[in-house]
């Protein structure tokens, strides 16, 4: 092509936004936590504490790290096992599900996207709660479906800001195809009991897919918290999703999965990219799954950390949303953005949640005792 042709093409103004499919035109991209390297560049300091993305402060499972030093690096030139057989086999052993019930994802976000692409489109809708995980509106809108958002529990409810299942049921209509439920929910940390969820499953129309997102399952220690995976046999419209990003400390590798009826799994696997989970991630996740110590110790440190945060909140009269996740939403009692920026100056990254309709809260990941102390002290200073 000559220079004149290049110039001519440049002058043709095409509105590509108008050409994008309707859902994508107005889509707001997911906003991740600020990366450590970015703040390092901005502040020129190196002792940065990131409590912004619910990552495991203990790091990756040691079993996973050991596995990474062995086989997978030998096979980088080869495509991974597109079926993820070894990981699926381990999931079968650990979870007691059948191999046909498993769908592997590039993170559980990938699985949420597969669900949307399999079941949602223009003219259909998905129901979820106010303050629910940000990926639900994104995957819903991207495929042109409507998001029907139920009001959350009121502030004076026993589970403030939590999912109101009655309100969600009331929104379900003939066009509803998917309901997204996060248990516990991110960013609120609120959760649903076995009784509440079971009553919901009994009343939801059988043709509506109910997704129970259990990204923080392994952290929860409440007697009434359900193991919904055991329900999949009884409810063929139920999909349970979990991840290796949180308690197993493998967020960088991107592995998650769904457990569902074989019929639904077969649909999800049709739209799945053939090699959506890479070989390094498969090897690490397979090894991590047998790391019971990682789960026990991480959950214990998290429980201690939650207690430490709640004691601090009570001591300094900070209001907070009671959480069973590895994070806590603390109410700054004012626009939280300047507080977030004040914490950045203290080299601490937390997460503003105004995009979740919580403009006065900051979501803070539970760290080690030492990290929590540093963050609490910094917050005290910034709020003064
Ligand atoms: C972190 C998180 C996920 C998991 O994301 P991955 O893609 O597996 O890293 C899913 N759901 C919720 C509610 C989360 O907070």
mmCIF file of C-alpha atoms and ligand atoms in Angstrom:
data_model
loop_
_atom_site.group_PDB
_atom_site.id
_atom_site.type_symbol
_atom_site.label_atom_id
_atom_site.label_comp_id
_atom_site.label_asym_id
_atom_site.label_seq_id
_atom_site.Cartn_x
_atom_site.Cartn_y
_atom_site.Cartn_z
ATOM 1 C CA UNK A 1 0.000 0.000 0.000
ATOM 2 C CA UNK A 2 1.327 3.470 -0.859
ATOM 3 C CA UNK A 3 1.479 6.314 1.625
ATOM 4 C CA UNK A 4 -1.372 8.067 -0.162
ATOM 5 C CA UNK A 5 -3.622 5.085 0.378
ATOM 6 C CA UNK A 6 -2.702 4.955 4.070
ATOM 7 C CA UNK A 7 -3.543 8.636 4.446
ATOM 8 C CA UNK A 8 -6.812 8.221 2.621
ATOM 9 C CA UNK A 9 -7.832 5.329 4.892
ATOM 10 C CA UNK A 10 -6.949 7.344 7.971
ATOM 11 C CA UNK A 11 -9.359 10.078 7.003
ATOM 12 C CA UNK A 12 -12.325 7.700 6.782
ATOM 13 C CA UNK A 13 -14.026 8.042 10.124
ATOM 14 C CA UNK A 14 -15.788 4.885 11.138
ATOM 15 C CA UNK A 15 -17.718 4.782 14.404
ATOM 16 C CA UNK A 16 -16.674 1.329 15.542
ATOM 17 C CA UNK A 17 -18.533 1.741 18.819
ATOM 18 C CA UNK A 18 -21.782 1.939 16.833
ATOM 19 C CA UNK A 19 -20.747 -1.233 15.000
ATOM 20 C CA UNK A 20 -20.152 -3.212 18.195
ATOM 21 C CA UNK A 21 -22.981 -5.481 19.343
ATOM 22 C CA UNK A 22 -25.473 -3.583 21.503
ATOM 23 C CA UNK A 23 -24.381 -5.074 24.825
ATOM 24 C CA UNK A 24 -20.730 -4.224 24.260
ATOM 25 C CA UNK A 25 -21.389 -0.606 23.249
ATOM 26 C CA UNK A 26 -22.216 0.564 26.745
ATOM 27 C CA UNK A 27 -20.129 -1.976 28.658
ATOM 28 C CA UNK A 28 -18.012 -0.720 31.545
ATOM 29 C CA UNK A 29 -14.862 -2.831 31.840
ATOM 30 C CA UNK A 30 -14.002 -4.624 35.076
ATOM 31 C CA UNK A 31 -11.781 -2.469 37.309
ATOM 32 C CA UNK A 32 -9.119 -4.596 39.015
ATOM 33 C CA UNK A 33 -7.209 -3.682 42.170
ATOM 34 C CA UNK A 34 -4.281 -1.328 41.609
ATOM 35 C CA UNK A 35 -1.149 -3.369 40.821
ATOM 36 C CA UNK A 36 1.799 -3.086 43.237
ATOM 37 C CA UNK A 37 4.194 -2.214 40.381
ATOM 38 C CA UNK A 38 2.013 0.738 39.364
ATOM 39 C CA UNK A 39 2.064 2.286 42.847
ATOM 40 C CA UNK A 40 5.793 1.579 43.064
ATOM 41 C CA UNK A 41 6.322 3.645 39.928
ATOM 42 C CA UNK A 42 4.105 6.431 41.251
ATOM 43 C CA UNK A 43 5.507 6.670 44.784
ATOM 44 C CA UNK A 44 9.034 5.386 44.254
ATOM 45 C CA UNK A 45 8.766 3.162 47.329
ATOM 46 C CA UNK A 46 9.062 -0.589 47.606
ATOM 47 C CA UNK A 47 7.339 -1.687 50.823
ATOM 48 C CA UNK A 48 3.884 -1.734 49.309
ATOM 49 C CA UNK A 49 1.112 -3.742 50.929
ATOM 50 C CA UNK A 50 -1.664 -4.840 48.572
ATOM 51 C CA UNK A 51 -4.913 -5.771 50.290
ATOM 52 C CA UNK A 52 -7.033 -5.056 47.246
ATOM 53 C CA UNK A 53 -7.830 -8.298 45.431
ATOM 54 C CA UNK A 54 -8.579 -10.932 48.075
ATOM 55 C CA UNK A 55 -5.336 -12.749 47.359
ATOM 56 C CA UNK A 56 -3.893 -15.195 49.873
ATOM 57 C CA UNK A 57 -1.323 -13.423 52.083
ATOM 58 C CA UNK A 58 0.448 -16.773 52.611
ATOM 59 C CA UNK A 59 1.103 -17.094 48.888
ATOM 60 C CA UNK A 60 0.664 -20.125 46.660
ATOM 61 C CA UNK A 61 0.179 -23.672 47.905
ATOM 62 C CA UNK A 62 3.606 -25.256 48.454
ATOM 63 C CA UNK A 63 2.366 -28.388 46.657
ATOM 64 C CA UNK A 64 1.630 -26.256 43.608
ATOM 65 C CA UNK A 65 5.045 -24.605 43.751
ATOM 66 C CA UNK A 66 6.727 -28.002 43.925
ATOM 67 C CA UNK A 67 4.729 -29.280 40.966
ATOM 68 C CA UNK A 68 5.746 -26.229 38.949
ATOM 69 C CA UNK A 69 9.419 -27.045 39.411
ATOM 70 C CA UNK A 70 8.877 -30.439 37.828
ATOM 71 C CA UNK A 71 6.955 -31.446 34.747
ATOM 72 C CA UNK A 72 5.001 -28.553 33.200
ATOM 73 C CA UNK A 73 7.984 -26.474 32.120
ATOM 74 C CA UNK A 74 9.224 -29.401 30.016
ATOM 75 C CA UNK A 75 6.132 -29.292 27.862
ATOM 76 C CA UNK A 76 5.690 -25.635 26.989
ATOM 77 C CA UNK A 77 5.890 -26.312 23.253
ATOM 78 C CA UNK A 78 2.930 -28.690 23.436
ATOM 79 C CA UNK A 79 -0.731 -27.797 23.743
ATOM 80 C CA UNK A 80 -2.139 -28.585 27.179
ATOM 81 C CA UNK A 81 -4.578 -31.431 27.754
ATOM 82 C CA UNK A 82 -7.700 -29.678 26.505
ATOM 83 C CA UNK A 83 -9.763 -31.959 28.687
ATOM 84 C CA UNK A 84 -7.760 -31.312 31.866
ATOM 85 C CA UNK A 85 -8.018 -34.999 32.692
ATOM 86 C CA UNK A 86 -5.611 -35.091 35.650
ATOM 87 C CA UNK A 87 -7.178 -32.080 37.373
ATOM 88 C CA UNK A 88 -10.671 -33.420 36.743
ATOM 89 C CA UNK A 89 -9.639 -36.790 38.166
ATOM 90 C CA UNK A 90 -8.371 -35.098 41.327
ATOM 91 C CA UNK A 91 -11.602 -33.090 41.595
ATOM 92 C CA UNK A 92 -13.548 -36.344 41.285
ATOM 93 C CA UNK A 93 -11.534 -37.848 44.140
ATOM 94 C CA UNK A 94 -11.720 -34.826 46.411
ATOM 95 C CA UNK A 95 -15.290 -33.664 45.736
ATOM 96 C CA UNK A 96 -16.993 -36.963 45.009
ATOM 97 C CA UNK A 97 -18.542 -35.709 41.768
ATOM 98 C CA UNK A 98 -18.551 -37.461 38.379
ATOM 99 C CA UNK A 99 -16.071 -36.368 35.741
ATOM 100 C CA UNK A 100 -18.963 -35.472 33.389
ATOM 101 C CA UNK A 101 -20.154 -32.835 35.856
ATOM 102 C CA UNK A 102 -16.976 -30.743 35.663
ATOM 103 C CA UNK A 103 -16.266 -27.699 33.496
ATOM 104 C CA UNK A 104 -12.804 -26.165 33.864
ATOM 105 C CA UNK A 105 -12.312 -22.451 33.375
ATOM 106 C CA UNK A 106 -9.556 -19.881 32.975
ATOM 107 C CA UNK A 107 -10.461 -18.700 36.444
ATOM 108 C CA UNK A 108 -14.043 -19.106 37.583
ATOM 109 C CA UNK A 109 -14.755 -15.823 35.778
ATOM 110 C CA UNK A 110 -14.305 -17.790 32.562
ATOM 111 C CA UNK A 111 -16.938 -20.265 33.740
ATOM 112 C CA UNK A 112 -19.348 -17.402 34.513
ATOM 113 C CA UNK A 113 -18.773 -16.160 30.976
ATOM 114 C CA UNK A 114 -19.406 -19.656 29.547
ATOM 115 C CA UNK A 115 -22.693 -19.773 31.448
ATOM 116 C CA UNK A 116 -23.763 -16.398 30.056
ATOM 117 C CA UNK A 117 -22.799 -17.359 26.513
ATOM 118 C CA UNK A 118 -24.611 -20.689 26.792
ATOM 119 C CA UNK A 119 -27.850 -19.453 28.315
ATOM 120 C CA UNK A 120 -28.237 -15.693 27.874
ATOM 121 C CA UNK A 121 -28.914 -13.544 24.831
ATOM 122 C CA UNK A 122 -31.053 -10.618 23.709
ATOM 123 C CA UNK A 123 -34.601 -10.981 25.012
ATOM 124 C CA UNK A 124 -33.535 -12.998 28.065
ATOM 125 C CA UNK A 125 -32.525 -11.734 31.479
ATOM 126 C CA UNK A 126 -30.359 -12.642 34.434
ATOM 127 C CA UNK A 127 -31.312 -11.874 38.032
ATOM 128 C CA UNK A 128 -28.791 -10.957 40.694
ATOM 129 C CA UNK A 129 -28.500 -8.758 43.766
ATOM 130 C CA UNK A 130 -27.427 -5.212 44.278
ATOM 131 C CA UNK A 131 -23.779 -5.125 45.484
ATOM 132 C CA UNK A 132 -23.180 -8.562 43.904
ATOM 133 C CA UNK A 133 -19.908 -9.535 42.230
ATOM 134 C CA UNK A 134 -19.071 -7.202 39.304
ATOM 135 C CA UNK A 135 -18.568 -9.954 36.762
ATOM 136 C CA UNK A 136 -22.300 -10.849 36.692
ATOM 137 C CA UNK A 137 -23.417 -7.574 35.065
ATOM 138 C CA UNK A 138 -20.472 -7.689 32.639
ATOM 139 C CA UNK A 139 -21.091 -11.194 31.288
ATOM 140 C CA UNK A 140 -24.845 -10.558 31.166
ATOM 141 C CA UNK A 141 -24.606 -7.316 29.228
ATOM 142 C CA UNK A 142 -21.867 -8.554 26.895
ATOM 143 C CA UNK A 143 -24.258 -11.105 25.376
ATOM 144 C CA UNK A 144 -27.090 -8.579 25.073
ATOM 145 C CA UNK A 145 -29.194 -9.915 27.928
ATOM 146 C CA UNK A 146 -30.922 -7.726 30.494
ATOM 147 C CA UNK A 147 -29.708 -7.511 34.098
ATOM 148 C CA UNK A 148 -32.516 -7.512 36.660
ATOM 149 C CA UNK A 149 -31.069 -6.293 39.911
ATOM 150 C CA UNK A 150 -32.826 -7.028 43.214
ATOM 151 C CA UNK A 151 -32.515 -4.618 46.108
ATOM 152 C CA UNK A 152 -30.203 -5.975 48.795
ATOM 153 C CA UNK A 153 -31.086 -6.430 52.470
ATOM 154 C CA UNK A 154 -31.512 -3.131 54.304
ATOM 155 C CA UNK A 155 -28.808 -1.726 56.560
ATOM 156 C CA UNK A 156 -30.698 -2.766 59.702
ATOM 157 C CA UNK A 157 -31.198 -6.374 58.501
ATOM 158 C CA UNK A 158 -29.323 -9.151 60.357
ATOM 159 C CA UNK A 159 -27.300 -9.599 57.119
ATOM 160 C CA UNK A 160 -26.991 -5.987 55.969
ATOM 161 C CA UNK A 161 -26.298 -5.469 52.227
ATOM 162 C CA UNK A 162 -26.739 -9.231 51.680
ATOM 163 C CA UNK A 163 -28.747 -10.951 48.936
ATOM 164 C CA UNK A 164 -32.521 -10.750 49.491
ATOM 165 C CA UNK A 165 -33.669 -14.048 47.952
ATOM 166 C CA UNK A 166 -37.357 -13.055 48.193
ATOM 167 C CA UNK A 167 -36.654 -9.914 46.192
ATOM 168 C CA UNK A 168 -34.696 -11.976 43.675
ATOM 169 C CA UNK A 169 -37.530 -14.501 43.303
ATOM 170 C CA UNK A 170 -39.963 -11.647 42.747
ATOM 171 C CA UNK A 171 -37.904 -10.410 39.771
ATOM 172 C CA UNK A 172 -37.955 -13.738 37.957
ATOM 173 C CA UNK A 173 -40.203 -13.666 34.894
ATOM 174 C CA UNK A 174 -40.746 -15.765 31.755
ATOM 175 C CA UNK A 175 -37.581 -14.310 30.185
ATOM 176 C CA UNK A 176 -35.327 -15.086 33.152
ATOM 177 C CA UNK A 177 -32.788 -17.786 32.305
ATOM 178 C CA UNK A 178 -30.013 -17.348 34.886
ATOM 179 C CA UNK A 179 -29.794 -16.302 38.536
ATOM 180 C CA UNK A 180 -26.357 -15.434 39.920
ATOM 181 C CA UNK A 181 -25.825 -15.865 43.668
ATOM 182 C CA UNK A 182 -22.475 -15.276 45.376
ATOM 183 C CA UNK A 183 -22.158 -17.183 48.635
ATOM 184 C CA UNK A 184 -20.431 -15.507 50.326
ATOM 185 C CA UNK A 185 -20.741 -12.395 48.224
ATOM 186 C CA UNK A 186 -17.849 -10.179 47.203
ATOM 187 C CA UNK A 187 -17.499 -7.293 48.163
ATOM 188 C CA UNK A 188 -19.983 -7.478 51.060
ATOM 189 C CA UNK A 189 -18.836 -10.777 52.627
ATOM 190 C CA UNK A 190 -22.475 -11.583 53.391
ATOM 191 C CA UNK A 191 -23.721 -15.158 53.099
ATOM 192 C CA UNK A 192 -26.823 -17.336 52.839
ATOM 193 C CA UNK A 193 -27.721 -20.272 55.062
ATOM 194 C CA UNK A 194 -28.488 -23.750 53.889
ATOM 195 C CA UNK A 195 -32.180 -23.283 54.753
ATOM 196 C CA UNK A 196 -32.475 -19.992 52.889
ATOM 197 C CA UNK A 197 -30.835 -21.324 49.751
ATOM 198 C CA UNK A 198 -32.740 -24.583 49.801
ATOM 199 C CA UNK A 199 -36.075 -22.775 50.096
ATOM 200 C CA UNK A 200 -34.998 -20.649 47.145
ATOM 201 C CA UNK A 201 -34.086 -23.705 45.057
ATOM 202 C CA UNK A 202 -37.473 -25.248 45.817
ATOM 203 C CA UNK A 203 -39.337 -22.182 44.590
ATOM 204 C CA UNK A 204 -37.284 -21.074 41.597
ATOM 205 C CA UNK A 205 -38.726 -22.280 38.255
ATOM 206 C CA UNK A 206 -36.971 -25.518 37.258
ATOM 207 C CA UNK A 207 -35.924 -24.131 33.876
ATOM 208 C CA UNK A 208 -33.996 -21.244 35.441
ATOM 209 C CA UNK A 209 -30.266 -21.896 35.887
ATOM 210 C CA UNK A 210 -29.105 -20.987 39.396
ATOM 211 C CA UNK A 211 -25.391 -20.240 39.661
ATOM 212 C CA UNK A 212 -23.997 -20.388 43.182
ATOM 213 C CA UNK A 213 -20.569 -18.769 43.095
ATOM 214 C CA UNK A 214 -18.471 -20.187 45.944
ATOM 215 C CA UNK A 215 -15.124 -18.480 45.322
ATOM 216 C CA UNK A 216 -14.598 -18.222 49.099
ATOM 217 C CA UNK A 217 -16.149 -21.582 50.073
ATOM 218 C CA UNK A 218 -13.044 -22.897 51.854
ATOM 219 C CA UNK A 219 -12.863 -19.868 54.148
ATOM 220 C CA UNK A 220 -16.358 -20.185 55.584
ATOM 221 C CA UNK A 221 -16.727 -21.858 58.951
ATOM 222 C CA UNK A 222 -20.405 -21.282 59.752
ATOM 223 C CA UNK A 223 -22.462 -24.318 60.785
ATOM 224 C CA UNK A 224 -25.401 -23.167 58.639
ATOM 225 C CA UNK A 225 -23.296 -22.568 55.524
ATOM 226 C CA UNK A 226 -24.316 -25.070 52.815
ATOM 227 C CA UNK A 227 -22.179 -27.381 50.725
ATOM 228 C CA UNK A 228 -24.322 -26.855 47.632
ATOM 229 C CA UNK A 229 -22.196 -29.220 45.559
ATOM 230 C CA UNK A 230 -24.054 -32.027 47.290
ATOM 231 C CA UNK A 231 -27.311 -30.601 45.932
ATOM 232 C CA UNK A 232 -26.413 -30.754 42.244
ATOM 233 C CA UNK A 233 -27.792 -34.272 41.900
ATOM 234 C CA UNK A 234 -31.130 -33.119 43.302
ATOM 235 C CA UNK A 235 -31.316 -29.829 41.362
ATOM 236 C CA UNK A 236 -30.308 -30.276 37.694
ATOM 237 C CA UNK A 237 -30.629 -26.488 37.195
ATOM 238 C CA UNK A 238 -27.919 -25.749 39.803
ATOM 239 C CA UNK A 239 -24.346 -24.785 38.866
ATOM 240 C CA UNK A 240 -21.728 -24.394 41.600
ATOM 241 C CA UNK A 241 -18.512 -22.541 40.779
ATOM 242 C CA UNK A 242 -15.246 -22.504 42.742
ATOM 243 C CA UNK A 243 -11.722 -21.278 42.147
ATOM 244 C CA UNK A 244 -8.025 -21.848 42.810
ATOM 245 C CA UNK A 245 -7.448 -18.079 42.922
ATOM 246 C CA UNK A 246 -8.307 -17.484 46.552
ATOM 247 C CA UNK A 247 -7.433 -19.996 49.271
ATOM 248 C CA UNK A 248 -5.020 -21.997 47.073
ATOM 249 C CA UNK A 249 -3.137 -18.799 46.240
ATOM 250 C CA UNK A 250 -3.023 -19.364 42.469
ATOM 251 C CA UNK A 251 -4.741 -16.186 41.234
ATOM 252 C CA UNK A 252 -2.037 -15.543 38.635
ATOM 253 C CA UNK A 253 -2.521 -18.920 36.959
ATOM 254 C CA UNK A 254 -6.293 -18.566 36.345
ATOM 255 C CA UNK A 255 -8.038 -21.837 37.200
ATOM 256 C CA UNK A 256 -11.624 -22.288 38.318
ATOM 257 C CA UNK A 257 -14.354 -24.803 37.699
ATOM 258 C CA UNK A 258 -18.063 -25.472 37.689
ATOM 259 C CA UNK A 259 -19.891 -28.525 38.989
ATOM 260 C CA UNK A 260 -23.303 -29.078 37.405
ATOM 261 C CA UNK A 261 -25.522 -31.727 35.901
ATOM 262 C CA UNK A 262 -23.758 -33.560 33.026
ATOM 263 C CA UNK A 263 -26.263 -31.997 30.589
ATOM 264 C CA UNK A 264 -25.275 -28.458 31.557
ATOM 265 C CA UNK A 265 -21.567 -29.341 31.692
ATOM 266 C CA UNK A 266 -21.813 -30.685 28.164
ATOM 267 C CA UNK A 267 -23.258 -27.342 26.982
ATOM 268 C CA UNK A 268 -20.635 -25.265 28.785
ATOM 269 C CA UNK A 269 -17.885 -27.428 27.329
ATOM 270 C CA UNK A 270 -19.210 -26.772 23.823
ATOM 271 C CA UNK A 271 -18.569 -23.024 24.039
ATOM 272 C CA UNK A 272 -15.366 -23.380 26.048
ATOM 273 C CA UNK A 273 -12.140 -22.541 24.209
ATOM 274 C CA UNK A 274 -10.382 -25.857 23.484
ATOM 275 C CA UNK A 275 -7.310 -25.037 25.623
ATOM 276 C CA UNK A 276 -8.736 -22.513 28.074
ATOM 277 C CA UNK A 277 -6.639 -23.747 31.015
ATOM 278 C CA UNK A 278 -2.911 -23.872 30.336
ATOM 279 C CA UNK A 279 -0.654 -26.774 31.254
ATOM 280 C CA UNK A 280 1.221 -24.916 34.010
ATOM 281 C CA UNK A 281 -2.063 -23.955 35.658
ATOM 282 C CA UNK A 282 -3.410 -27.508 35.321
ATOM 283 C CA UNK A 283 -0.331 -28.981 37.012
ATOM 284 C CA UNK A 284 -0.355 -26.418 39.817
ATOM 285 C CA UNK A 285 -4.080 -26.742 40.514
ATOM 286 C CA UNK A 286 -3.928 -30.552 40.488
ATOM 287 C CA UNK A 287 -1.180 -30.476 43.121
ATOM 288 C CA UNK A 288 -2.820 -27.709 45.177
ATOM 289 C CA UNK A 289 -6.018 -29.682 45.503
ATOM 290 C CA UNK A 290 -4.248 -32.196 47.734
ATOM 291 C CA UNK A 291 -2.739 -29.475 49.929
ATOM 292 C CA UNK A 292 -5.028 -29.734 52.943
ATOM 293 C CA UNK A 293 -2.585 -27.806 55.080
ATOM 294 C CA UNK A 294 -2.818 -24.763 52.808
ATOM 295 C CA UNK A 295 -6.583 -24.721 53.288
ATOM 296 C CA UNK A 296 -6.498 -25.282 57.052
ATOM 297 C CA UNK A 297 -3.803 -22.709 57.795
ATOM 298 C CA UNK A 298 -5.119 -20.074 55.394
ATOM 299 C CA UNK A 299 -8.633 -20.377 56.824
ATOM 300 C CA UNK A 300 -7.332 -20.143 60.397
ATOM 301 C CA UNK A 301 -5.208 -17.065 59.703
ATOM 302 C CA UNK A 302 -8.165 -15.507 57.948
ATOM 303 C CA UNK A 303 -10.494 -16.148 60.888
ATOM 304 C CA UNK A 304 -7.942 -14.598 63.264
ATOM 305 C CA UNK A 305 -7.551 -11.658 60.877
ATOM 306 C CA UNK A 306 -11.301 -11.096 60.630
ATOM 307 C CA UNK A 307 -11.462 -11.036 64.446
ATOM 308 C CA UNK A 308 -8.558 -8.587 64.554
ATOM 309 C CA UNK A 309 -10.331 -6.291 62.088
ATOM 310 C CA UNK A 310 -13.671 -6.493 63.894
ATOM 311 C CA UNK A 311 -12.008 -5.676 67.233
ATOM 312 C CA UNK A 312 -10.289 -2.679 65.609
ATOM 313 C CA UNK A 313 -13.540 -1.514 64.028
ATOM 314 C CA UNK A 314 -15.303 -1.669 67.356
ATOM 315 C CA UNK A 315 -12.450 0.057 69.158
ATOM 316 C CA UNK A 316 -12.307 2.961 66.671
ATOM 317 C CA UNK A 317 -16.081 3.058 66.021
ATOM 318 C CA UNK A 318 -15.770 2.160 62.350
ATOM 319 C CA UNK A 319 -18.877 0.518 61.048
ATOM 320 C CA UNK A 320 -18.363 -2.568 58.858
ATOM 321 C CA UNK A 321 -20.317 -5.249 57.037
ATOM 322 C CA UNK A 322 -19.962 -8.578 58.914
ATOM 323 C CA UNK A 323 -18.006 -10.875 56.563
ATOM 324 C CA UNK A 324 -17.186 -14.565 56.273
ATOM 325 C CA UNK A 325 -14.852 -14.042 53.301
ATOM 326 C CA UNK A 326 -11.161 -13.120 53.288
ATOM 327 C CA UNK A 327 -12.013 -9.423 53.143
ATOM 328 C CA UNK A 328 -14.071 -6.879 55.032
ATOM 329 C CA UNK A 329 -15.990 -3.802 53.878
ATOM 330 C CA UNK A 330 -15.386 -0.939 56.284
ATOM 331 C CA UNK A 331 -17.571 2.184 56.205
ATOM 332 C CA UNK A 332 -15.508 5.379 56.171
ATOM 333 C CA UNK A 333 -18.608 7.410 57.044
ATOM 334 C CA UNK A 334 -17.874 9.730 54.110
ATOM 335 C CA UNK A 335 -16.766 9.505 50.475
ATOM 336 C CA UNK A 336 -14.202 6.701 50.680
ATOM 337 C CA UNK A 337 -12.084 7.822 47.713
ATOM 338 C CA UNK A 338 -9.917 10.375 49.596
ATOM 339 C CA UNK A 339 -9.360 7.748 52.301
ATOM 340 C CA UNK A 340 -8.302 5.238 49.633
ATOM 341 C CA UNK A 341 -5.880 7.832 48.279
ATOM 342 C CA UNK A 342 -4.591 8.570 51.777
ATOM 343 C CA UNK A 343 -3.873 4.863 52.220
ATOM 344 C CA UNK A 344 -2.019 4.816 48.888
ATOM 345 C CA UNK A 345 0.255 7.525 50.315
ATOM 346 C CA UNK A 346 0.914 5.083 53.181
ATOM 347 C CA UNK A 347 1.871 2.513 50.517
ATOM 348 C CA UNK A 348 -1.256 0.423 51.148
ATOM 349 C CA UNK A 349 -3.604 -0.570 48.344
ATOM 350 C CA UNK A 350 -7.205 -1.421 49.252
ATOM 351 C CA UNK A 351 -10.301 -1.432 47.042
ATOM 352 C CA UNK A 352 -12.821 1.360 46.575
ATOM 353 C CA UNK A 353 -16.277 -0.118 45.962
ATOM 354 C CA UNK A 354 -18.258 2.872 44.664
ATOM 355 C CA UNK A 355 -18.854 0.835 41.493
ATOM 356 C CA UNK A 356 -20.759 -1.604 43.748
ATOM 357 C CA UNK A 357 -22.976 1.236 44.983
ATOM 358 C CA UNK A 358 -20.976 1.376 48.223
ATOM 359 C CA UNK A 359 -19.319 4.801 47.882
ATOM 360 C CA UNK A 360 -18.454 5.215 51.558
ATOM 361 C CA UNK A 361 -16.957 1.728 52.024
ATOM 362 C CA UNK A 362 -13.509 0.344 51.304
ATOM 363 C CA UNK A 363 -13.025 -3.390 50.807
ATOM 364 C CA UNK A 364 -9.924 -4.564 52.605
ATOM 365 C CA UNK A 365 -8.433 -8.029 52.112
ATOM 366 C CA UNK A 366 -7.591 -9.832 55.351
ATOM 367 C CA UNK A 367 -3.815 -10.199 55.585
ATOM 368 C CA UNK A 368 -1.431 -11.674 58.115
ATOM 369 C CA UNK A 369 -1.658 -10.258 61.638
ATOM 370 C CA UNK A 370 1.274 -7.941 60.898
ATOM 371 C CA UNK A 371 -0.256 -6.710 57.636
ATOM 372 C CA UNK A 372 -3.614 -6.107 59.313
ATOM 373 C CA UNK A 373 -1.951 -4.101 62.068
ATOM 374 C CA UNK A 374 -0.153 -1.972 59.501
ATOM 375 C CA UNK A 375 -3.369 -1.322 57.601
ATOM 376 C CA UNK A 376 -5.404 -0.577 60.751
ATOM 377 C CA UNK A 377 -2.753 1.878 61.986
ATOM 378 C CA UNK A 378 -2.603 3.576 58.578
ATOM 379 C CA UNK A 379 -6.385 3.827 58.403
ATOM 380 C CA UNK A 380 -6.460 5.376 61.885
ATOM 381 C CA UNK A 381 -3.907 7.956 60.732
ATOM 382 C CA UNK A 382 -5.689 8.751 57.459
ATOM 383 C CA UNK A 383 -9.099 9.081 59.127
ATOM 384 C CA UNK A 384 -7.798 11.458 61.800
HETATM 385 C C1 LIG B 1 -12.520 -13.708 43.179
HETATM 386 C C2 LIG B 1 -13.870 -14.117 42.785
HETATM 387 C C3 LIG B 1 -14.070 -15.048 41.778
HETATM 388 C C4 LIG B 1 -12.929 -15.799 41.192
HETATM 389 O O1 LIG B 1 -12.338 -15.290 40.137
HETATM 390 P P1 LIG B 1 -11.283 -16.159 39.335
HETATM 391 O O2 LIG B 1 -11.645 -15.867 37.939
HETATM 392 O O3 LIG B 1 -11.477 -17.607 39.679
HETATM 393 O O4 LIG B 1 -9.952 -15.651 39.745
HETATM 394 C C5 LIG B 1 -15.354 -15.465 41.470
HETATM 395 N N1 LIG B 1 -16.397 -14.967 42.134
HETATM 396 C C6 LIG B 1 -16.252 -14.087 43.120
HETATM 397 C C7 LIG B 1 -17.456 -13.631 43.864
HETATM 398 C C8 LIG B 1 -14.994 -13.618 43.461
HETATM 399 O O5 LIG B 1 -14.856 -12.712 44.425
#
